Amino acid sequence: MARKPLDYEELNENVKKTQYAVRGELYLRASELQKEGKKIIFTNVGNPHALGQKPLTFPRQVVALCQAPFLLDDPNVGLMFPADAIARAKHYLSLAPGGLGAYSDSRGIPGIRKEVADFIQRRDGYPSDPELIYLTDGASKGVMQMLNTIIRNERDGILVPVPQYPLYSAAIALFGGSLVPYYLEEEANWGLDFVNIRQTVSEARSKGITVLFDMGPPLSREVQLVSFHTVSKGFWGECGQRGGYFEMTNLPPKTVDEIYKVASIALSPNVPGQIFMGVMVNPPKPGDISYLKFSSESKSILESLRRRARMMTDGFNSCRNVVCNFTEGAMYSFPQIRLPPRAIEAAKRAGKAADVFYCLKLLEATGISTVPGSGFGQKEGVFHLRTTILPAEEDFPAIISSFKNFNDSFMAQYEGYSRM
Amino acid sequence: MARKPLDYEELNENVKKTQYAVRGELYLRASELQKEGKKIIFTNVGNPHALGQKPLTFPRQVVALCQAPFLLDDPNVGLMFPADAIARAKHYLSLAPGGLGAYSDSRGIPGIRKEVADFIQRRDGYPSDPELIYLTDGASKGVMQMLNTIIRNERDGILVPVPQYPLYSAAIALFGGSLVPYYLEEEANWGLDFVNIRQTVSEARSKGITVLFDMGPPLSREVQLVSFHTVSKGFWGECGQRGGYFEMTNLPPKTVDEIYKVASIALSPNVPGQIFMGVMVNPPKPGDISYLKFSSESKSILESLRRRARMMTDGFNSCRNVVCNFTEGAMYSFPQIRLPPRAIEAAKRAGKAADVFYCLKLLEATGISTVPGSGFGQKEGVFHLRTTILPAEEDFPAIISSFKNFNDSFMAQYEGYSRM
């Protein structure tokens, strides 16, 4: 039978090669188990609101008013919204002619890009140009846009710190480039080892790959840099709104124009997400009506995240053959699991990577859905899993004890102390 | 000096080749003129709210309540929102655990995909499967996702009806495929000519391009089909919200899985846009509290669009050397401008395509920002411009008379009847 254009065999090979571990085998199995009625604790995606984090009130008030501008003419509006949220909604509606239903400039609303530039300038102490700031549907879309713009073929290498966020490996594969990994040092709290980077670069060059772009932190007035931000991560956790930006530093104007052109094909980022970004870079200030509520909500989320990071790290470190660095600025833990040789052999017999094998058993036994470390990259023979620290605080003792019981049994089984 | 990775010369050649006329030279010049203080009438993008169309009230109420769910607990909520909008907001919040701040499934919220499937089934009389419906950030993003999935290299040809929407030519160039145009017949009200398609396909095959995908309307139970929808176009005009879906028909499950994987890299479409799509496929029904208001708002937009289509077509057809088909189902006009040979020569001397030359002169003289027909494709030696029919009704007489005056002078100048 003749093949049809959308048959699997006819698809773009780069698409088939692409892997995206965060929503990969473990996630699919967890979704199946959930359908069968098993209680699943989804810690595979940094998705705080899905696990019960409440949204900050002020930005939601502002965006709700922008979404329903007729409320601003309702005599009762003051009963339900504070005056500063009303004023701020009017401000954004004045920046966005046509309101939330109109496409904005493909780079985002100029007035909000100005607010972002002011924020960067306050934060870093260097001037920032709104013309070099583009708003995006979340940071992921911005990263993909940028990688699509620079990757030409498999001889273009992209230096990526490992463990990496699988977005990078997936987008690089999708656009046909080569990922050039450099390993962060677990023993140095995931610090950077320059010798390792030099070695990686020279190995890649010897294979004919030109090293292009460093997603890591080097920064100067010479280096070409694109930096990303988002309303999804940080403590806002407004993932579903899809708001983000990138700022371009030291890029030639012709390159900026090309990036503008790519952005314009999809017309504009979603406008409500742009307003979230505006409020994020310009939150209520001391003296504003909503300031106290906004800062107490923020503080409570941040303190809870820190307590959860502590509980998660301590929990992992109390488990046999598990070691874990403290979670500093992110919402993830990445414990190393020292798998006994027999577990590695059993995984091989089952046709699975050893960390996938461990994580699948963990899922089946406890309902805890994690991501195997191989999706993020790890040194040969070293195994990890990634989990978020986002479950509700009151659920932590049960989750950690359930993990501990599973891990004890697993280690006992494969270290041969018992046969369970 | 050594080139740096983000220098123009180092970028992806496909990006450089990509053209996107809707926001191209004319748009940039119009933006410049606007900055200089000239009044510009932007008719280059189908962006109804930017030109004054008011949003429908009911969907905005529903999304505003979902955005600020704490309003649902406010004793005053009934003063500002009708009961059916409140009920519908609760319905969507029940479908979206974590609310608008949580990533949804990468394919979109399952309950909303079910509403879309029910809508398609009611409309077409055939069963539709929610598992084969993916929600997207507007239709453009869905089209780009799909083209990225199927295009392998420049030997993959994509059949596109011409005049085309520049999204297709831009996305095909961006992903490195070949556009295979077939011309719609202007004399047959932009109808389809099968002989022309056969000829186009056989010419493309003789150049080694395999014709893959037909964006046109053939449909059967055998044909692989992906169809798109959006909250941006139609009469809702909610462009800035970025809501859309695509439905896959007769695609093999392995292909559907690959498309899922590509969707998952950017995590999820924006959730407010998904809810707009839910309300669009499931609007208020007779008997609902909001039904009368919703249908009178809808009717008033639709009737006004029809009046504007009529005025625009009649206006163009009253101009010298201009002929225009009636706008049936879209928000655009595509008049043919019969340019005198001297105008074509003058354009050549100015280094411009003849239609670009005409549209630039129109812009400078009147502030009317249109898109030259060459951005959409037109037969050799035939020239068009594209405009929307979206300016406010009361502005039409002035716009049409301003266009007519410009066109009269232009034709007089280049036909040689006078020297202005």
PDB file of C-alpha atoms in Angstrom, chain B residues 154-410:
ATOM      1  CA  GLU B 154      13.442  21.070   0.306  1.00  0.00           C
ATOM      2  CA  ARG B 155      12.228  18.018  -1.624  1.00  0.00           C
ATOM      3  CA  ASP B 156       9.030  18.013   0.473  1.00  0.00           C
ATOM      4  CA  GLY B 157       6.460  20.064  -1.398  1.00  0.00           C
ATOM      5  CA  ILE B 158       3.425  21.579   0.259  1.00  0.00           C
ATOM      6  CA  LEU B 159       0.500  22.347  -2.058  1.00  0.00           C
ATOM      7  CA  VAL B 160      -0.898  25.729  -1.125  1.00  0.00           C
ATOM      8  CA  PRO B 161      -3.806  27.593  -2.748  1.00  0.00           C
ATOM      9  CA  VAL B 162      -2.773  31.020  -4.036  1.00  0.00           C
ATOM     10  CA  PRO B 163      -3.510  33.770  -3.035  1.00  0.00           C
ATOM     11  CA  GLN B 164      -2.300  32.199   0.188  1.00  0.00           C
ATOM     12  CA  TYR B 165      -2.065  33.302   3.774  1.00  0.00           C
ATOM     13  CA  PRO B 166       1.634  34.240   4.244  1.00  0.00           C
ATOM     14  CA  LEU B 167       1.834  32.074   7.374  1.00  0.00           C
ATOM     15  CA  TYR B 168       2.094  29.089   5.002  1.00  0.00           C
ATOM     16  CA  SER B 169       4.907  30.424   2.834  1.00  0.00           C
ATOM     17  CA  ALA B 170       6.758  31.722   5.907  1.00  0.00           C
ATOM     18  CA  ALA B 171       6.472  28.521   7.935  1.00  0.00           C
ATOM     19  CA  ILE B 172       7.360  26.315   4.945  1.00  0.00           C
ATOM     20  CA  ALA B 173      10.487  28.415   4.311  1.00  0.00           C
ATOM     21  CA  LEU B 174      11.366  28.430   8.014  1.00  0.00           C
ATOM     22  CA  PHE B 175      11.249  24.630   8.224  1.00  0.00           C
ATOM     23  CA  GLY B 176      13.072  24.208   4.912  1.00  0.00           C
ATOM     24  CA  GLY B 177      10.331  22.761   2.644  1.00  0.00           C
ATOM     25  CA  SER B 178       9.105  23.824  -0.808  1.00  0.00           C
ATOM     26  CA  LEU B 179       5.863  25.642  -1.423  1.00  0.00           C
ATOM     27  CA  VAL B 180       3.974  24.263  -4.435  1.00  0.00           C
ATOM     28  CA  PRO B 181       1.408  26.891  -5.387  1.00  0.00           C
ATOM     29  CA  TYR B 182      -1.844  26.301  -7.227  1.00  0.00           C
ATOM     30  CA  TYR B 183      -3.791  29.300  -8.373  1.00  0.00           C
ATOM     31  CA  LEU B 184      -7.373  30.009  -7.454  1.00  0.00           C
ATOM     32  CA  GLU B 185      -9.421  31.542 -10.248  1.00  0.00           C
ATOM     33  CA  GLU B 186     -10.172  35.192  -9.641  1.00  0.00           C
ATOM     34  CA  GLU B 187     -12.726  35.197 -12.480  1.00  0.00           C
ATOM     35  CA  ALA B 188     -14.567  32.320 -10.781  1.00  0.00           C
ATOM     36  CA  ASN B 189     -14.745  34.182  -7.456  1.00  0.00           C
ATOM     37  CA  TRP B 190     -11.478  32.550  -6.302  1.00  0.00           C
ATOM     38  CA  GLY B 191     -12.776  29.043  -7.144  1.00  0.00           C
ATOM     39  CA  LEU B 192     -10.675  25.921  -7.631  1.00  0.00           C
ATOM     40  CA  ASP B 193      -9.364  24.705 -11.001  1.00  0.00           C
ATOM     41  CA  PHE B 194      -8.409  21.010 -10.915  1.00  0.00           C
ATOM     42  CA  VAL B 195      -6.543  21.085 -14.231  1.00  0.00           C
ATOM     43  CA  ASN B 196      -4.277  23.765 -12.758  1.00  0.00           C
ATOM     44  CA  ILE B 197      -3.597  21.632  -9.664  1.00  0.00           C
ATOM     45  CA  ARG B 198      -2.686  18.563 -11.727  1.00  0.00           C
ATOM     46  CA  GLN B 199      -0.293  20.639 -13.808  1.00  0.00           C
ATOM     47  CA  THR B 200       1.298  22.171 -10.689  1.00  0.00           C
ATOM     48  CA  VAL B 201       1.794  18.766  -9.121  1.00  0.00           C
ATOM     49  CA  SER B 202       3.359  17.284 -12.215  1.00  0.00           C
ATOM     50  CA  GLU B 203       5.713  20.271 -12.622  1.00  0.00           C
ATOM     51  CA  ALA B 204       6.791  19.958  -8.991  1.00  0.00           C
ATOM     52  CA  ARG B 205       7.368  16.210  -9.413  1.00  0.00           C
ATOM     53  CA  SER B 206       9.525  16.828 -12.459  1.00  0.00           C
ATOM     54  CA  LYS B 207      11.734  18.997 -10.215  1.00  0.00           C
ATOM     55  CA  GLY B 208      12.110  16.128  -7.744  1.00  0.00           C
ATOM     56  CA  ILE B 209       9.665  17.437  -5.136  1.00  0.00           C
ATOM     57  CA  THR B 210       7.204  14.923  -3.733  1.00  0.00           C
ATOM     58  CA  VAL B 211       3.940  16.479  -3.118  1.00  0.00           C
ATOM     59  CA  LEU B 212       2.929  15.909   0.443  1.00  0.00           C
ATOM     60  CA  PHE B 213       0.087  17.825   1.871  1.00  0.00           C
ATOM     61  CA  ASP B 214      -2.871  19.631   0.464  1.00  0.00           C
ATOM     62  CA  MET B 215      -3.992  22.604   2.534  1.00  0.00           C
ATOM     63  CA  GLY B 216      -7.104  22.819   0.338  1.00  0.00           C
ATOM     64  CA  PRO B 217     -10.516  21.312   0.920  1.00  0.00           C
ATOM     65  CA  PRO B 218     -10.547  17.659  -0.393  1.00  0.00           C
ATOM     66  CA  LEU B 219     -12.062  15.390   2.225  1.00  0.00           C
ATOM     67  CA  SER B 220     -13.036  11.753   2.492  1.00  0.00           C
ATOM     68  CA  ARG B 221     -12.817   8.932   4.979  1.00  0.00           C
ATOM     69  CA  GLU B 222      -9.462   7.963   3.430  1.00  0.00           C
ATOM     70  CA  VAL B 223      -7.673  11.265   3.136  1.00  0.00           C
ATOM     71  CA  GLN B 224      -5.338  12.302   5.943  1.00  0.00           C
ATOM     72  CA  LEU B 225      -6.644  15.634   7.092  1.00  0.00           C
ATOM     73  CA  VAL B 226      -5.751  18.143   9.770  1.00  0.00           C
ATOM     74  CA  SER B 227      -8.268  20.961  10.207  1.00  0.00           C
ATOM     75  CA  PHE B 228      -7.736  24.087  12.263  1.00  0.00           C
ATOM     76  CA  HIS B 229      -9.966  26.524  14.104  1.00  0.00           C
ATOM     77  CA  THR B 230      -9.362  29.651  16.157  1.00  0.00           C
ATOM     78  CA  VAL B 231     -11.023  32.213  18.416  1.00  0.00           C
ATOM     79  CA  SER B 232      -9.178  34.963  16.497  1.00  0.00           C
ATOM     80  CA  LYS B 233     -11.030  34.969  13.222  1.00  0.00           C
ATOM     81  CA  GLY B 234     -14.742  34.309  12.673  1.00  0.00           C
ATOM     82  CA  PHE B 235     -16.714  37.097  14.343  1.00  0.00           C
ATOM     83  CA  TRP B 236     -15.271  36.736  17.866  1.00  0.00           C
ATOM     84  CA  GLY B 237     -12.020  38.384  16.837  1.00  0.00           C
ATOM     85  CA  GLU B 238     -10.307  37.402  20.113  1.00  0.00           C
ATOM     86  CA  CYS B 239      -6.867  37.474  18.433  1.00  0.00           C
ATOM     87  CA  GLY B 240      -4.834  38.493  21.466  1.00  0.00           C
ATOM     88  CA  GLN B 241      -6.082  35.562  23.545  1.00  0.00           C
ATOM     89  CA  ARG B 242      -4.369  33.023  21.285  1.00  0.00           C
ATOM     90  CA  GLY B 243      -6.875  30.168  21.373  1.00  0.00           C
ATOM     91  CA  GLY B 244      -7.166  27.483  18.691  1.00  0.00           C
ATOM     92  CA  TYR B 245      -7.420  23.791  18.000  1.00  0.00           C
ATOM     93  CA  PHE B 246      -6.656  21.248  15.301  1.00  0.00           C
ATOM     94  CA  GLU B 247      -8.438  17.979  14.606  1.00  0.00           C
ATOM     95  CA  MET B 248      -6.590  15.059  13.021  1.00  0.00           C
ATOM     96  CA  THR B 249      -8.529  12.713  10.749  1.00  0.00           C
ATOM     97  CA  ASN B 250      -7.191   9.400   9.392  1.00  0.00           C
ATOM     98  CA  LEU B 251      -3.720   9.889  10.910  1.00  0.00           C
ATOM     99  CA  PRO B 252      -1.868   6.784  12.142  1.00  0.00           C
ATOM    100  CA  PRO B 253      -1.579   6.591  15.968  1.00  0.00           C
ATOM    101  CA  LYS B 254       2.234   6.733  15.771  1.00  0.00           C
ATOM    102  CA  THR B 255       2.012  10.042  13.934  1.00  0.00           C
ATOM    103  CA  VAL B 256      -0.419  11.384  16.520  1.00  0.00           C
ATOM    104  CA  ASP B 257       2.102  10.398  19.212  1.00  0.00           C
ATOM    105  CA  GLU B 258       4.876  12.313  17.449  1.00  0.00           C
ATOM    106  CA  ILE B 259       2.683  15.410  17.218  1.00  0.00           C
ATOM    107  CA  TYR B 260       1.928  15.048  20.935  1.00  0.00           C
ATOM    108  CA  LYS B 261       5.660  14.931  21.655  1.00  0.00           C
ATOM    109  CA  VAL B 262       6.301  18.147  19.715  1.00  0.00           C
ATOM    110  CA  ALA B 263       3.398  19.827  21.549  1.00  0.00           C
ATOM    111  CA  SER B 264       4.797  18.697  24.899  1.00  0.00           C
ATOM    112  CA  ILE B 265       8.136  20.485  24.420  1.00  0.00           C
ATOM    113  CA  ALA B 266       6.454  23.851  24.967  1.00  0.00           C
ATOM    114  CA  LEU B 267       4.488  22.295  27.863  1.00  0.00           C
ATOM    115  CA  SER B 268       0.957  23.555  27.220  1.00  0.00           C
ATOM    116  CA  PRO B 269      -1.065  26.121  25.297  1.00  0.00           C
ATOM    117  CA  ASN B 270      -2.201  29.069  27.399  1.00  0.00           C
ATOM    118  CA  VAL B 271      -5.141  28.048  29.564  1.00  0.00           C
ATOM    119  CA  PRO B 272      -7.320  31.198  29.279  1.00  0.00           C
ATOM    120  CA  GLY B 273      -7.241  30.759  25.479  1.00  0.00           C
ATOM    121  CA  GLN B 274      -8.408  27.163  25.933  1.00  0.00           C
ATOM    122  CA  ILE B 275     -11.419  28.379  27.902  1.00  0.00           C
ATOM    123  CA  PHE B 276     -12.296  30.888  25.175  1.00  0.00           C
ATOM    124  CA  MET B 277     -12.305  27.960  22.764  1.00  0.00           C
ATOM    125  CA  GLY B 278     -14.577  26.007  25.137  1.00  0.00           C
ATOM    126  CA  VAL B 279     -17.099  28.856  25.245  1.00  0.00           C
ATOM    127  CA  MET B 280     -16.866  29.380  21.483  1.00  0.00           C
ATOM    128  CA  VAL B 281     -17.847  25.788  20.694  1.00  0.00           C
ATOM    129  CA  ASN B 282     -20.484  25.850  23.430  1.00  0.00           C
ATOM    130  CA  PRO B 283     -22.050  29.325  23.480  1.00  0.00           C
ATOM    131  CA  PRO B 284     -25.139  30.340  25.510  1.00  0.00           C
ATOM    132  CA  LYS B 285     -28.268  28.514  24.348  1.00  0.00           C
ATOM    133  CA  PRO B 286     -31.881  29.702  24.029  1.00  0.00           C
ATOM    134  CA  GLY B 287     -33.295  29.929  27.532  1.00  0.00           C
ATOM    135  CA  ASP B 288     -29.948  30.764  29.183  1.00  0.00           C
ATOM    136  CA  ILE B 289     -29.857  34.082  31.034  1.00  0.00           C
ATOM    137  CA  SER B 290     -27.122  35.446  28.756  1.00  0.00           C
ATOM    138  CA  TYR B 291     -28.578  34.094  25.513  1.00  0.00           C
ATOM    139  CA  LEU B 292     -30.382  37.214  24.309  1.00  0.00           C
ATOM    140  CA  LYS B 293     -27.465  39.538  24.991  1.00  0.00           C
ATOM    141  CA  PHE B 294     -24.973  37.116  23.445  1.00  0.00           C
ATOM    142  CA  SER B 295     -27.006  36.621  20.288  1.00  0.00           C
ATOM    143  CA  SER B 296     -27.789  40.289  19.842  1.00  0.00           C
ATOM    144  CA  GLU B 297     -24.080  41.168  20.221  1.00  0.00           C
ATOM    145  CA  SER B 298     -23.173  38.409  17.742  1.00  0.00           C
ATOM    146  CA  LYS B 299     -25.819  39.461  15.225  1.00  0.00           C
ATOM    147  CA  SER B 300     -24.753  43.065  15.381  1.00  0.00           C
ATOM    148  CA  ILE B 301     -21.091  42.188  14.645  1.00  0.00           C
ATOM    149  CA  LEU B 302     -22.037  39.856  11.780  1.00  0.00           C
ATOM    150  CA  GLU B 303     -24.412  42.341  10.185  1.00  0.00           C
ATOM    151  CA  SER B 304     -21.877  45.106  10.442  1.00  0.00           C
ATOM    152  CA  LEU B 305     -19.182  42.888   8.849  1.00  0.00           C
ATOM    153  CA  ARG B 306     -21.524  42.201   5.932  1.00  0.00           C
ATOM    154  CA  ARG B 307     -22.297  45.901   5.475  1.00  0.00           C
ATOM    155  CA  ARG B 308     -18.588  46.717   5.562  1.00  0.00           C
ATOM    156  CA  ALA B 309     -17.803  43.950   3.047  1.00  0.00           C
ATOM    157  CA  ARG B 310     -20.414  45.450   0.741  1.00  0.00           C
ATOM    158  CA  MET B 311     -19.096  49.022   1.142  1.00  0.00           C
ATOM    159  CA  MET B 312     -15.501  47.912   0.606  1.00  0.00           C
ATOM    160  CA  THR B 313     -16.259  45.871  -2.514  1.00  0.00           C
ATOM    161  CA  ASP B 314     -18.481  48.553  -4.017  1.00  0.00           C
ATOM    162  CA  GLY B 315     -15.908  51.195  -3.168  1.00  0.00           C
ATOM    163  CA  PHE B 316     -13.078  49.333  -4.911  1.00  0.00           C
ATOM    164  CA  ASN B 317     -15.229  48.516  -7.935  1.00  0.00           C
ATOM    165  CA  SER B 318     -16.074  52.209  -8.334  1.00  0.00           C
ATOM    166  CA  CYS B 319     -12.366  53.025  -8.764  1.00  0.00           C
ATOM    167  CA  ARG B 320     -10.548  53.276 -12.058  1.00  0.00           C
ATOM    168  CA  ASN B 321      -8.606  50.096 -12.983  1.00  0.00           C
ATOM    169  CA  VAL B 322      -9.694  48.284  -9.811  1.00  0.00           C
ATOM    170  CA  VAL B 323     -11.853  45.125  -9.731  1.00  0.00           C
ATOM    171  CA  CYS B 324     -12.788  43.242  -6.607  1.00  0.00           C
ATOM    172  CA  ASN B 325     -14.709  40.064  -5.721  1.00  0.00           C
ATOM    173  CA  PHE B 326     -17.257  40.276  -2.917  1.00  0.00           C
ATOM    174  CA  THR B 327     -15.930  39.221   0.516  1.00  0.00           C
ATOM    175  CA  GLU B 328     -17.983  36.152   1.460  1.00  0.00           C
ATOM    176  CA  GLY B 329     -16.696  34.468   4.598  1.00  0.00           C
ATOM    177  CA  ALA B 330     -13.556  36.344   5.583  1.00  0.00           C
ATOM    178  CA  MET B 331     -12.615  39.773   6.885  1.00  0.00           C
ATOM    179  CA  TYR B 332     -10.437  40.660   3.884  1.00  0.00           C
ATOM    180  CA  SER B 333     -10.725  42.213   0.422  1.00  0.00           C
ATOM    181  CA  PHE B 334      -8.257  41.372  -2.348  1.00  0.00           C
ATOM    182  CA  PRO B 335      -8.871  43.837  -5.177  1.00  0.00           C
ATOM    183  CA  GLN B 336      -6.946  43.546  -8.416  1.00  0.00           C
ATOM    184  CA  ILE B 337      -5.206  46.780  -9.420  1.00  0.00           C
ATOM    185  CA  ARG B 338      -4.596  47.035 -13.159  1.00  0.00           C
ATOM    186  CA  LEU B 339      -1.355  48.954 -13.164  1.00  0.00           C
ATOM    187  CA  PRO B 340      -0.470  50.894 -16.323  1.00  0.00           C
ATOM    188  CA  PRO B 341       2.827  49.895 -17.991  1.00  0.00           C
ATOM    189  CA  ARG B 342       4.397  53.226 -16.999  1.00  0.00           C
ATOM    190  CA  ALA B 343       3.677  52.536 -13.326  1.00  0.00           C
ATOM    191  CA  ILE B 344       5.329  49.141 -13.668  1.00  0.00           C
ATOM    192  CA  GLU B 345       8.374  50.800 -15.230  1.00  0.00           C
ATOM    193  CA  ALA B 346       8.507  53.460 -12.516  1.00  0.00           C
ATOM    194  CA  ALA B 347       8.411  50.716  -9.881  1.00  0.00           C
ATOM    195  CA  LYS B 348      11.253  48.914 -11.608  1.00  0.00           C
ATOM    196  CA  ARG B 349      13.338  52.098 -11.614  1.00  0.00           C
ATOM    197  CA  ALA B 350      12.609  52.484  -7.878  1.00  0.00           C
ATOM    198  CA  GLY B 351      13.754  48.881  -7.299  1.00  0.00           C
ATOM    199  CA  LYS B 352      10.325  47.807  -6.020  1.00  0.00           C
ATOM    200  CA  ALA B 353       7.791  45.207  -7.068  1.00  0.00           C
ATOM    201  CA  ALA B 354       4.977  47.088  -8.797  1.00  0.00           C
ATOM    202  CA  ASP B 355       2.359  46.282  -6.150  1.00  0.00           C
ATOM    203  CA  VAL B 356       4.731  47.264  -3.335  1.00  0.00           C
ATOM    204  CA  PHE B 357       5.343  50.566  -5.169  1.00  0.00           C
ATOM    205  CA  TYR B 358       1.586  51.203  -5.387  1.00  0.00           C
ATOM    206  CA  CYS B 359       0.910  50.271  -1.751  1.00  0.00           C
ATOM    207  CA  LEU B 360       3.774  52.447  -0.480  1.00  0.00           C
ATOM    208  CA  LYS B 361       2.450  55.449  -2.431  1.00  0.00           C
ATOM    209  CA  LEU B 362      -1.027  54.737  -1.049  1.00  0.00           C
ATOM    210  CA  LEU B 363       0.375  54.627   2.474  1.00  0.00           C
ATOM    211  CA  GLU B 364       2.360  57.853   2.131  1.00  0.00           C
ATOM    212  CA  ALA B 365      -0.570  59.711   0.550  1.00  0.00           C
ATOM    213  CA  THR B 366      -3.450  58.488   2.735  1.00  0.00           C
ATOM    214  CA  GLY B 367      -2.115  56.624   5.790  1.00  0.00           C
ATOM    215  CA  ILE B 368      -3.953  53.459   4.645  1.00  0.00           C
ATOM    216  CA  SER B 369      -1.670  50.506   5.484  1.00  0.00           C
ATOM    217  CA  THR B 370      -2.344  47.504   3.209  1.00  0.00           C
ATOM    218  CA  VAL B 371      -0.348  44.440   2.135  1.00  0.00           C
ATOM    219  CA  PRO B 372       0.906  44.093  -1.464  1.00  0.00           C
ATOM    220  CA  GLY B 373      -0.611  41.098  -3.293  1.00  0.00           C
ATOM    221  CA  SER B 374       2.833  39.630  -3.968  1.00  0.00           C
ATOM    222  CA  GLY B 375       2.966  38.610  -0.288  1.00  0.00           C
ATOM    223  CA  PHE B 376       0.033  36.282  -0.932  1.00  0.00           C
ATOM    224  CA  GLY B 377       1.002  35.159  -4.428  1.00  0.00           C
ATOM    225  CA  GLN B 378      -0.641  36.274  -7.652  1.00  0.00           C
ATOM    226  CA  LYS B 379      -0.324  35.281 -11.287  1.00  0.00           C
ATOM    227  CA  GLU B 380       2.572  36.803 -13.229  1.00  0.00           C
ATOM    228  CA  GLY B 381       1.832  40.368 -14.371  1.00  0.00           C
ATOM    229  CA  VAL B 382      -1.341  40.664 -12.260  1.00  0.00           C
ATOM    230  CA  PHE B 383      -1.323  42.941  -9.207  1.00  0.00           C
ATOM    231  CA  HIS B 384      -3.417  43.113  -6.053  1.00  0.00           C
ATOM    232  CA  LEU B 385      -3.477  44.557  -2.617  1.00  0.00           C
ATOM    233  CA  ARG B 386      -4.988  43.062   0.470  1.00  0.00           C
ATOM    234  CA  THR B 387      -6.943  45.043   2.978  1.00  0.00           C
ATOM    235  CA  THR B 388      -9.197  44.046   5.842  1.00  0.00           C
ATOM    236  CA  ILE B 389     -12.815  45.210   6.010  1.00  0.00           C
ATOM    237  CA  LEU B 390     -12.374  45.992   9.702  1.00  0.00           C
ATOM    238  CA  PRO B 391     -12.224  49.772  10.134  1.00  0.00           C
ATOM    239  CA  ALA B 392     -15.230  51.185  12.003  1.00  0.00           C
ATOM    240  CA  GLU B 393     -18.320  51.560   9.809  1.00  0.00           C
ATOM    241  CA  GLU B 394     -18.513  55.307  10.280  1.00  0.00           C
ATOM    242  CA  ASP B 395     -14.954  55.669   8.934  1.00  0.00           C
ATOM    243  CA  PHE B 396     -15.706  53.875   5.653  1.00  0.00           C
ATOM    244  CA  PRO B 397     -16.895  56.826   3.544  1.00  0.00           C
ATOM    245  CA  ALA B 398     -13.741  58.795   4.353  1.00  0.00           C
ATOM    246  CA  ILE B 399     -11.424  55.803   3.798  1.00  0.00           C
ATOM    247  CA  ILE B 400     -13.002  54.912   0.478  1.00  0.00           C
ATOM    248  CA  SER B 401     -12.999  58.475  -0.776  1.00  0.00           C
ATOM    249  CA  SER B 402      -9.383  58.881   0.292  1.00  0.00           C
ATOM    250  CA  PHE B 403      -8.440  55.668  -1.543  1.00  0.00           C
ATOM    251  CA  LYS B 404     -10.391  56.774  -4.616  1.00  0.00           C
ATOM    252  CA  ASN B 405      -8.667  60.155  -4.753  1.00  0.00           C
ATOM    253  CA  PHE B 406      -5.254  58.582  -4.428  1.00  0.00           C
ATOM    254  CA  ASN B 407      -6.008  55.943  -7.070  1.00  0.00           C
ATOM    255  CA  ASP B 408      -7.396  58.537  -9.498  1.00  0.00           C
ATOM    256  CA  SER B 409      -4.220  60.623  -9.219  1.00  0.00           C
ATOM    257  CA  PHE B 410      -1.989  57.573  -9.473  1.00  0.00           C
TER     258      PHE B 410
END
